[in-house]
mmCIF file of C-alpha atoms in Angstrom:
data_model
loop_
_atom_site.group_PDB
_atom_site.id
_atom_site.type_symbol
_atom_site.label_atom_id
_atom_site.label_comp_id
_atom_site.label_asym_id
_atom_site.label_seq_id
_atom_site.Cartn_x
_atom_site.Cartn_y
_atom_site.Cartn_z
ATOM 1 C CA MET A 1 0.000 0.000 0.000
ATOM 2 C CA ASP A 2 1.484 3.337 -1.060
ATOM 3 C CA PHE A 3 1.014 5.958 1.669
ATOM 4 C CA GLY A 4 1.713 8.955 -0.553
ATOM 5 C CA THR A 5 -0.683 7.842 -3.282
ATOM 6 C CA SER A 6 -3.460 7.119 -0.755
ATOM 7 C CA ILE A 7 -3.159 10.548 0.853
ATOM 8 C CA TYR A 8 -3.009 12.213 -2.570
ATOM 9 C CA SER A 9 -6.128 10.288 -3.667
ATOM 10 C CA LEU A 10 -7.962 11.417 -0.551
ATOM 11 C CA LEU A 11 -6.969 15.041 -1.139
ATOM 12 C CA LEU A 12 -8.235 14.758 -4.723
ATOM 13 C CA LEU A 13 -11.463 13.216 -3.449
ATOM 14 C CA GLY A 14 -11.860 16.064 -0.944
ATOM 15 C CA ALA A 15 -11.310 18.640 -3.689
ATOM 16 C CA LEU A 16 -13.893 16.873 -5.894
ATOM 17 C CA VAL A 17 -16.413 16.957 -3.046
ATOM 18 C CA TYR A 18 -15.772 20.730 -2.625
ATOM 19 C CA LEU A 19 -16.178 21.282 -6.377
ATOM 20 C CA THR A 20 -19.411 19.264 -6.523
ATOM 21 C CA PHE A 21 -21.208 20.404 -3.366
ATOM 22 C CA TRP A 22 -20.052 24.026 -3.176
ATOM 23 C CA ARG A 23 -18.730 25.504 -6.431
ATOM 24 C CA TYR A 24 -21.088 23.627 -8.798
ATOM 25 C CA ARG A 25 -24.095 24.379 -6.589
ATOM 26 C CA THR A 26 -23.247 28.115 -6.503
ATOM 27 C CA TYR A 27 -22.821 28.105 -10.288
ATOM 28 C CA ARG A 28 -26.224 26.405 -10.733
ATOM 29 C CA ILE A 29 -27.974 28.993 -8.524
ATOM 30 C CA ASP A 30 -26.385 31.816 -10.580
ATOM 31 C CA ALA A 31 -27.429 30.066 -13.822
ATOM 32 C CA LEU A 32 -31.037 29.724 -12.620
ATOM 33 C CA ARG A 33 -31.187 33.379 -11.564
ATOM 34 C CA LEU A 34 -29.778 34.487 -14.907
ATOM 35 C CA ASP A 35 -32.424 32.446 -16.812
ATOM 36 C CA LEU A 36 -35.203 33.898 -14.668
ATOM 37 C CA PHE A 37 -33.871 37.474 -14.925
ATOM 38 C CA LYS A 38 -33.802 37.114 -18.726
ATOM 39 C CA LEU A 39 -37.387 35.853 -18.661
ATOM 40 C CA ARG A 40 -38.429 38.743 -16.438
ATOM 41 C CA ASP A 41 -36.756 41.186 -18.856
ATOM 42 C CA GLU A 42 -38.687 39.627 -21.782
ATOM 43 C CA LEU A 43 -41.934 39.920 -19.810
ATOM 44 C CA PHE A 44 -41.166 43.566 -19.020
ATOM 45 C CA ASN A 45 -40.356 44.334 -22.682
ATOM 46 C CA TYR A 46 -43.581 42.594 -23.769
ATOM 47 C CA ALA A 47 -45.582 44.846 -21.422
ATOM 48 C CA ALA A 48 -43.563 47.941 -22.374
ATOM 49 C CA GLN A 49 -44.530 47.336 -26.027
ATOM 50 C CA GLY A 50 -48.177 47.838 -24.964
ATOM 51 C CA ASN A 51 -49.332 44.196 -25.161
ATOM 52 C CA ILE A 52 -50.421 44.116 -21.515
ATOM 53 C CA ASP A 53 -50.867 46.756 -18.825
ATOM 54 C CA PHE A 54 -48.241 46.806 -16.037
ATOM 55 C CA ASN A 55 -51.118 46.912 -13.550
ATOM 56 C CA HIS A 56 -52.868 43.847 -14.968
ATOM 57 C CA PRO A 57 -53.189 41.105 -12.274
ATOM 58 C CA ALA A 58 -51.777 38.412 -14.611
ATOM 59 C CA TYR A 59 -48.641 40.481 -15.289
ATOM 60 C CA GLY A 60 -48.215 41.205 -11.556
ATOM 61 C CA MET A 61 -48.764 37.570 -10.631
ATOM 62 C CA LEU A 62 -46.218 36.236 -13.133
ATOM 63 C CA ARG A 63 -43.640 38.856 -12.202
ATOM 64 C CA SER A 64 -44.101 38.195 -8.451
ATOM 65 C CA THR A 65 -43.679 34.449 -9.055
ATOM 66 C CA LEU A 66 -40.465 35.076 -10.982
ATOM 67 C CA ASN A 67 -39.241 37.340 -8.160
ATOM 68 C CA GLY A 68 -40.052 34.620 -5.618
ATOM 69 C CA PHE A 69 -38.039 32.009 -7.527
ATOM 70 C CA ILE A 70 -35.130 34.429 -8.050
ATOM 71 C CA ARG A 71 -35.046 35.417 -4.381
ATOM 72 C CA PHE A 72 -35.319 31.913 -2.925
ATOM 73 C CA GLY A 73 -33.589 29.986 -5.729
ATOM 74 C CA HIS A 74 -30.859 29.002 -3.297
ATOM 75 C CA GLN A 75 -33.401 26.966 -1.296
ATOM 76 C CA LEU A 76 -34.967 25.096 -4.224
ATOM 77 C CA SER A 77 -34.388 21.345 -4.237
ATOM 78 C CA LEU A 78 -36.146 18.107 -5.205
ATOM 79 C CA TRP A 79 -36.595 17.236 -1.546
ATOM 80 C CA GLN A 80 -38.271 20.583 -0.948
ATOM 81 C CA ILE A 81 -40.847 19.950 -3.652
ATOM 82 C CA PHE A 82 -41.409 16.438 -2.309
ATOM 83 C CA PHE A 83 -42.051 17.668 1.244
ATOM 84 C CA LEU A 84 -44.118 20.648 0.020
ATOM 85 C CA VAL A 85 -46.439 18.381 -2.019
ATOM 86 C CA PHE A 86 -46.719 16.065 1.009
ATOM 87 C CA PHE A 87 -47.544 18.866 3.499
ATOM 88 C CA THR A 88 -50.069 20.532 1.149
ATOM 89 C CA ARG A 89 -51.696 17.360 -0.182
ATOM 90 C CA LYS A 90 -55.052 18.265 1.429
ATOM 91 C CA ASP A 91 -54.997 21.932 0.352
ATOM 92 C CA LYS A 92 -56.587 21.604 -3.130
ATOM 93 C CA ASN A 93 -59.243 24.302 -2.691
ATOM 94 C CA LEU A 94 -57.374 26.962 -0.799
ATOM 95 C CA PRO A 95 -57.291 30.507 -2.246
ATOM 96 C CA THR A 96 -53.554 29.999 -2.765
ATOM 97 C CA ASN A 97 -54.122 27.438 -5.553
ATOM 98 C CA TYR A 98 -51.854 28.962 -8.187
ATOM 99 C CA LEU A 99 -53.499 27.493 -11.282
ATOM 100 C CA LYS A 100 -57.010 28.598 -10.274
ATOM 101 C CA ARG A 101 -55.767 32.067 -9.407
ATOM 102 C CA TRP A 102 -53.875 32.281 -12.723
ATOM 103 C CA GLU A 103 -56.927 31.246 -14.728
ATOM 104 C CA LYS A 104 -59.036 33.847 -12.913
ATOM 105 C CA ASN A 105 -56.472 36.623 -13.470
ATOM 106 C CA SER A 106 -55.859 35.871 -17.142
ATOM 107 C CA ARG A 107 -59.494 35.245 -18.093
ATOM 108 C CA ASP A 108 -60.023 38.692 -19.649
ATOM 109 C CA LEU A 109 -56.822 38.658 -21.747
ATOM 110 C CA PRO A 110 -56.886 38.266 -25.563
ATOM 111 C CA GLU A 111 -55.862 34.769 -26.673
ATOM 112 C CA ASN A 112 -52.507 35.819 -28.154
ATOM 113 C CA VAL A 113 -51.496 37.657 -24.961
ATOM 114 C CA SER A 114 -52.660 34.771 -22.771
ATOM 115 C CA ASN A 115 -50.641 32.314 -24.898
ATOM 116 C CA GLU A 116 -47.555 34.489 -24.659
ATOM 117 C CA LEU A 117 -47.809 34.731 -20.856
ATOM 118 C CA ASN A 118 -48.348 30.973 -20.628
ATOM 119 C CA LYS A 119 -45.206 30.530 -22.697
ATOM 120 C CA TYR A 120 -43.260 32.572 -20.134
ATOM 121 C CA ARG A 121 -44.821 30.561 -17.307
ATOM 122 C CA SER A 122 -43.860 27.236 -18.937
ATOM 123 C CA GLU A 123 -40.313 28.448 -19.524
ATOM 124 C CA MET A 124 -40.107 29.554 -15.864
ATOM 125 C CA ASN A 125 -41.259 26.126 -14.636
ATOM 126 C CA ARG A 126 -38.863 24.334 -17.007
ATOM 127 C CA SER A 127 -35.895 26.363 -15.691
ATOM 128 C CA VAL A 128 -36.881 25.681 -12.080
ATOM 129 C CA PHE A 129 -37.393 21.958 -12.652
ATOM 130 C CA LYS A 130 -34.094 21.645 -14.507
ATOM 131 C CA HIS A 131 -32.357 23.450 -11.627
ATOM 132 C CA MET A 132 -33.871 21.105 -9.019
ATOM 133 C CA ILE A 133 -32.698 18.015 -10.888
ATOM 134 C CA ALA A 134 -29.265 19.484 -11.582
ATOM 135 C CA THR A 135 -28.628 20.407 -7.927
ATOM 136 C CA SER A 136 -29.981 17.294 -6.266
ATOM 137 C CA PRO A 137 -26.954 15.518 -4.674
ATOM 138 C CA GLU A 138 -28.503 12.153 -5.570
ATOM 139 C CA CYS A 139 -28.650 13.120 -9.262
ATOM 140 C CA VAL A 140 -25.348 14.988 -9.361
ATOM 141 C CA THR A 141 -23.366 12.083 -7.907
ATOM 142 C CA THR A 142 -24.891 9.817 -10.530
ATOM 143 C CA VAL A 143 -23.633 12.155 -13.254
ATOM 144 C CA VAL A 144 -25.463 10.280 -15.993
ATOM 145 C CA VAL A 145 -28.903 11.426 -14.743
ATOM 146 C CA THR A 146 -27.777 15.070 -14.765
ATOM 147 C CA ILE A 147 -26.305 14.830 -18.261
ATOM 148 C CA ILE A 148 -29.476 13.226 -19.629
ATOM 149 C CA PHE A 149 -31.544 16.015 -18.095
ATOM 150 C CA TYR A 150 -29.304 18.706 -19.540
ATOM 151 C CA LEU A 151 -29.612 17.223 -23.009
ATOM 152 C CA PHE A 152 -33.231 16.070 -23.022
ATOM 153 C CA GLY A 153 -34.780 18.042 -20.138
ATOM 154 C CA LYS A 154 -37.248 19.961 -22.334
ATOM 155 C CA VAL A 155 -38.590 16.752 -23.936
ATOM 156 C CA ILE A 156 -38.739 14.891 -20.605
ATOM 157 C CA ILE A 157 -40.634 17.692 -18.858
ATOM 158 C CA ASN A 158 -43.100 17.996 -21.769
ATOM 159 C CA LYS A 159 -43.778 14.251 -21.703
ATOM 160 C CA MET A 160 -44.110 14.235 -17.908
ATOM 161 C CA GLY A 161 -46.477 17.250 -18.104
ATOM 162 C CA ARG A 162 -49.500 15.899 -16.269
ATOM 163 C CA PHE A 163 -47.383 13.997 -13.743
ATOM 164 C CA VAL A 164 -45.478 17.103 -12.640
ATOM 165 C CA SER A 165 -48.348 19.623 -12.856
ATOM 166 C CA ARG A 166 -49.402 19.171 -9.196
ATOM 167 C CA PRO A 167 -45.905 19.696 -7.708
ATOM 168 C CA ILE A 168 -45.378 22.611 -10.092
ATOM 169 C CA ASN A 169 -48.692 24.171 -8.991
ATOM 170 C CA ARG A 170 -47.568 23.898 -5.342
ATOM 171 C CA ILE A 171 -44.111 25.352 -5.897
ATOM 172 C CA ASP A 172 -45.513 28.191 -8.068
ATOM 173 C CA SER A 173 -47.971 29.031 -5.246
ATOM 174 C CA ALA A 174 -45.105 29.167 -2.758
ATOM 175 C CA ALA A 175 -42.912 31.275 -5.054
ATOM 176 C CA TYR A 176 -45.785 33.714 -5.778
ATOM 177 C CA THR A 177 -46.507 34.070 -2.041
ATOM 178 C CA PHE A 178 -42.826 34.641 -1.242
ATOM 179 C CA GLY A 179 -42.482 37.003 -4.213
ATOM 180 C CA GLN A 180 -45.128 39.286 -2.750
ATOM 181 C CA THR A 181 -43.343 39.636 0.626
ATOM 182 C CA MET B 1 -54.659 50.084 -6.325
ATOM 183 C CA PRO B 2 -54.171 46.337 -5.623
ATOM 184 C CA LYS B 3 -57.277 44.501 -4.410
ATOM 185 C CA LYS B 4 -57.369 44.076 -0.590
ATOM 186 C CA LYS B 5 -56.963 40.439 0.449
ATOM 187 C CA THR B 6 -59.761 38.759 2.387
ATOM 188 C CA ALA B 7 -59.175 37.185 5.819
ATOM 189 C CA ALA B 8 -59.491 33.715 4.244
ATOM 190 C CA GLU B 9 -56.844 34.555 1.621
ATOM 191 C CA LEU B 10 -54.460 35.904 4.276
ATOM 192 C CA ARG B 11 -54.966 32.784 6.448
ATOM 193 C CA ALA B 12 -54.353 30.538 3.447
ATOM 194 C CA GLU B 13 -51.192 32.463 2.522
ATOM 195 C CA ASN B 14 -49.937 32.252 6.089
ATOM 196 C CA LEU B 15 -50.559 28.502 6.122
ATOM 197 C CA LEU B 16 -48.751 28.058 2.803
ATOM 198 C CA LEU B 17 -45.776 30.111 4.018
ATOM 199 C CA ARG B 18 -45.515 27.997 7.184
ATOM 200 C CA LYS B 19 -45.727 24.713 5.244
ATOM 201 C CA THR B 20 -43.182 25.935 2.694
ATOM 202 C CA ASN B 21 -40.769 26.886 5.478
ATOM 203 C CA ASN B 22 -41.227 23.431 7.034
ATOM 204 C CA ALA B 23 -40.546 21.800 3.649
ATOM 205 C CA ILE B 24 -37.428 23.964 3.189
ATOM 206 C CA GLY B 25 -36.193 23.035 6.675
ATOM 207 C CA LEU B 26 -36.651 19.290 6.162
ATOM 208 C CA ALA B 27 -35.144 19.401 2.668
ATOM 209 C CA SER B 28 -32.152 21.253 4.091
ATOM 210 C CA VAL B 29 -31.648 18.460 6.657
ATOM 211 C CA VAL B 30 -31.676 15.780 3.945
ATOM 212 C CA ASN B 31 -29.402 17.703 1.561
ATOM 213 C CA ASN B 32 -26.927 18.509 4.317
ATOM 214 C CA ALA B 33 -26.969 14.889 5.501
ATOM 215 C CA VAL B 34 -25.892 13.773 2.015
ATOM 216 C CA LYS B 35 -23.253 16.517 1.728
ATOM 217 C CA TRP B 36 -21.719 16.142 5.188
ATOM 218 C CA GLY B 37 -22.120 12.372 5.095
ATOM 219 C CA THR B 38 -19.858 12.325 2.027
ATOM 220 C CA ILE B 39 -17.333 14.614 3.726
ATOM 221 C CA GLY B 40 -17.465 12.447 6.870
ATOM 222 C CA PHE B 41 -16.761 9.370 4.756
ATOM 223 C CA VAL B 42 -13.699 11.020 3.192
ATOM 224 C CA ALA B 43 -12.471 12.062 6.660
ATOM 225 C CA TRP B 44 -13.016 8.519 7.955
ATOM 226 C CA CYS B 45 -10.979 7.113 5.058
ATOM 227 C CA PHE B 46 -8.228 9.626 5.837
ATOM 228 C CA ARG B 47 -8.144 8.389 9.441
ATOM 229 C CA ASP B 48 -7.970 4.767 8.296
ATOM 230 C CA VAL B 49 -5.094 5.509 5.904
ATOM 231 C CA LEU B 50 -3.122 7.104 8.742
ATOM 232 C CA LEU B 51 -3.904 4.165 11.049
ATOM 233 C CA ALA B 52 -2.905 1.647 8.377
ATOM 234 C CA PHE B 53 0.449 3.265 7.899
ATOM 235 C CA ALA B 54 0.992 3.583 11.642
ATOM 236 C CA GLY B 55 0.885 -0.203 11.656
ATOM 237 C CA GLU B 56 -2.609 -0.688 13.007
ATOM 238 C CA THR B 57 -5.085 -2.870 11.113
ATOM 239 C CA THR B 58 -8.366 -1.383 9.942
ATOM 240 C CA GLN B 59 -11.535 -2.823 8.448
ATOM 241 C CA ALA B 60 -11.405 -0.618 5.349
ATOM 242 C CA ASN B 61 -8.580 -2.512 3.581
ATOM 243 C CA ILE B 62 -10.368 -2.851 0.230
ATOM 244 C CA PHE B 63 -11.046 0.853 -0.015
ATOM 245 C CA LEU B 64 -7.495 1.707 1.080
ATOM 246 C CA GLU B 65 -6.131 -0.636 -1.592
ATOM 247 C CA LEU B 66 -8.236 1.256 -4.150
ATOM 248 C CA LEU B 67 -6.961 4.617 -2.931
ATOM 249 C CA SER B 68 -3.322 3.580 -3.300
ATOM 250 C CA ASP B 69 -3.913 2.285 -6.845
ATOM 251 C CA LEU B 70 -2.205 4.653 -9.290
ATOM 252 C CA LYS B 71 -4.936 4.209 -11.892
ATOM 253 C CA ILE B 72 -7.602 5.398 -9.420
ATOM 254 C CA ASN B 73 -5.353 8.262 -8.431
ATOM 255 C CA ASN B 74 -4.900 9.322 -12.061
ATOM 256 C CA ALA B 75 -8.644 9.023 -12.707
ATOM 257 C CA LEU B 76 -9.420 11.264 -9.713
ATOM 258 C CA ALA B 77 -6.811 13.805 -10.878
ATOM 259 C CA LEU B 78 -8.340 13.781 -14.377
ATOM 260 C CA LEU B 79 -11.843 14.208 -12.963
ATOM 261 C CA LEU B 80 -10.744 17.130 -10.794
ATOM 262 C CA GLY B 81 -8.787 18.811 -13.581
ATOM 263 C CA GLY B 82 -11.589 18.309 -16.097
ATOM 264 C CA GLY B 83 -14.287 19.302 -13.610
ATOM 265 C CA GLY B 84 -12.390 22.416 -12.549
ATOM 266 C CA THR B 85 -11.854 23.470 -16.151
ATOM 267 C CA LEU B 86 -15.543 22.946 -16.971
ATOM 268 C CA TYR B 87 -16.482 24.991 -13.910
ATOM 269 C CA GLY B 88 -14.239 27.848 -15.052
ATOM 270 C CA VAL B 89 -15.678 27.790 -18.572
ATOM 271 C CA ALA B 90 -19.253 27.688 -17.231
ATOM 272 C CA GLU B 91 -18.597 30.631 -14.869
ATOM 273 C CA ARG B 92 -17.127 32.661 -17.753
ATOM 274 C CA LYS B 93 -20.220 31.926 -19.873
ATOM 275 C CA ILE B 94 -22.517 33.121 -17.104
ATOM 276 C CA ARG B 95 -20.512 36.319 -16.707
ATOM 277 C CA GLN B 96 -20.721 36.974 -20.462
ATOM 278 C CA LYS B 97 -24.454 36.276 -20.578
ATOM 279 C CA THR B 98 -25.005 38.635 -17.625
ATOM 280 C CA THR B 99 -23.029 41.358 -19.417
ATOM 281 C CA GLN B 100 -25.069 40.750 -22.573
ATOM 282 C CA ARG B 101 -28.305 40.952 -20.632
ATOM 283 C CA LEU B 102 -27.411 44.225 -18.927
ATOM 284 C CA HIS B 103 -25.655 45.850 -21.892
ATOM 285 C CA GLY B 104 -28.798 46.337 -23.969
ATOM 286 C CA ARG B 105 -30.842 47.838 -21.146
ATOM 287 C CA ILE B 106 -28.103 50.176 -19.916
ATOM 288 C CA SER B 107 -27.520 51.422 -23.448
ATOM 289 C CA GLU B 108 -31.254 52.035 -24.049
ATOM 290 C CA LEU B 109 -31.817 53.788 -20.729
ATOM 291 C CA GLU B 110 -28.733 56.005 -21.068
ATOM 292 C CA LYS B 111 -29.813 57.035 -24.585
ATOM 293 C CA LEU B 112 -33.123 58.252 -23.134
ATOM 294 C CA VAL B 113 -31.171 60.701 -20.972
ATOM 295 C CA ASP B 114 -28.257 61.378 -23.354
ATOM 296 C CA PRO B 115 -29.042 60.634 -27.034
ATOM 297 C CA GLN B 116 -25.439 61.549 -27.987
ATOM 298 C CA ARG B 117 -24.043 58.920 -25.621
ATOM 299 C CA SER B 118 -20.617 57.580 -26.668
ATOM 300 C CA SER B 119 -19.701 53.880 -26.695
ATOM 301 C CA SER B 120 -16.636 51.743 -25.955
ATOM 302 C CA HIS B 121 -17.557 49.527 -28.951
ATOM 303 C CA LEU B 122 -16.917 46.284 -27.078
ATOM 304 C CA SER B 123 -19.154 43.358 -28.108
ATOM 305 C CA ASP B 124 -22.437 42.977 -26.214
ATOM 306 C CA MET B 125 -20.778 40.184 -24.197
ATOM 307 C CA GLY B 126 -18.009 42.551 -23.083
ATOM 308 C CA GLU B 127 -15.364 41.068 -25.386
ATOM 309 C CA THR B 128 -12.751 43.002 -27.349
ATOM 310 C CA ASN B 129 -14.079 44.394 -30.620
ATOM 311 C CA PRO B 130 -12.733 42.078 -33.397
ATOM 312 C CA SER B 131 -11.504 45.074 -35.411
ATOM 313 C CA ASP B 132 -9.379 46.168 -32.418
ATOM 314 C CA LEU B 133 -7.552 42.825 -32.332
ATOM 315 C CA GLU B 134 -5.485 43.536 -35.470
#
């Protein structure tokens, strides 16, 4: 057994752990915030072009949700969504149901504007979901899962649409509530 | 003027905030358990390596044999070097995209105040203008 090589291997392992659990995680949070800031800019520009009023409830709701995800992006994780869905499993009809509130707020919008806002909402949820998978220690340490999600995430999330809609509804509600604080 | 929230809406929001904070707390416990568990394992291996070379026997002989294998050592070094390089490249990309995102808005807003605004003529990602490289 070579003492020097063993110690060197352990130091390399320690450095890899630091890279994976600290540096990579910080990078991922910055990447998520950048994606969401860009989306928020596009939403702002869309409103500034006169397509929707800045005071419209749908605009305010989407922007507040984006702000909530940007502000608390560092706390987002797969385990969080799992526990949140579990704790709120009996809360289907509360006023905080995001989807119901969104439908109510966007009811009076023309179809093209409503479609455009829904596009922004889908993109927001895709970015958040991708971030949760990419920062989950269980997925990161099995690098293959993370790579597959990076390459095929959009297709996977589209196919899983109905399956993930309930957790997404819950996490959007939480982000919107936090975004208003 | 934003619509005033009803008592039911405020109670529901309060409940959701409390449940979300509970979920965040529990998730944090799990994520930290995985992170610090891995670090603890590395520290435990370090202890066993030192014990092994002090002449004491340990139960982790298979893992210690792996650690002292040069091929494993080279693979770890390659992973770290490659991973570190990728991290640096990714960080640079984020910085450039942030510059690109802010550049357009700053330029537009400044032109509203000063239409004759001068420019440094860098690219929108903050890189040297190609014509200035000659």
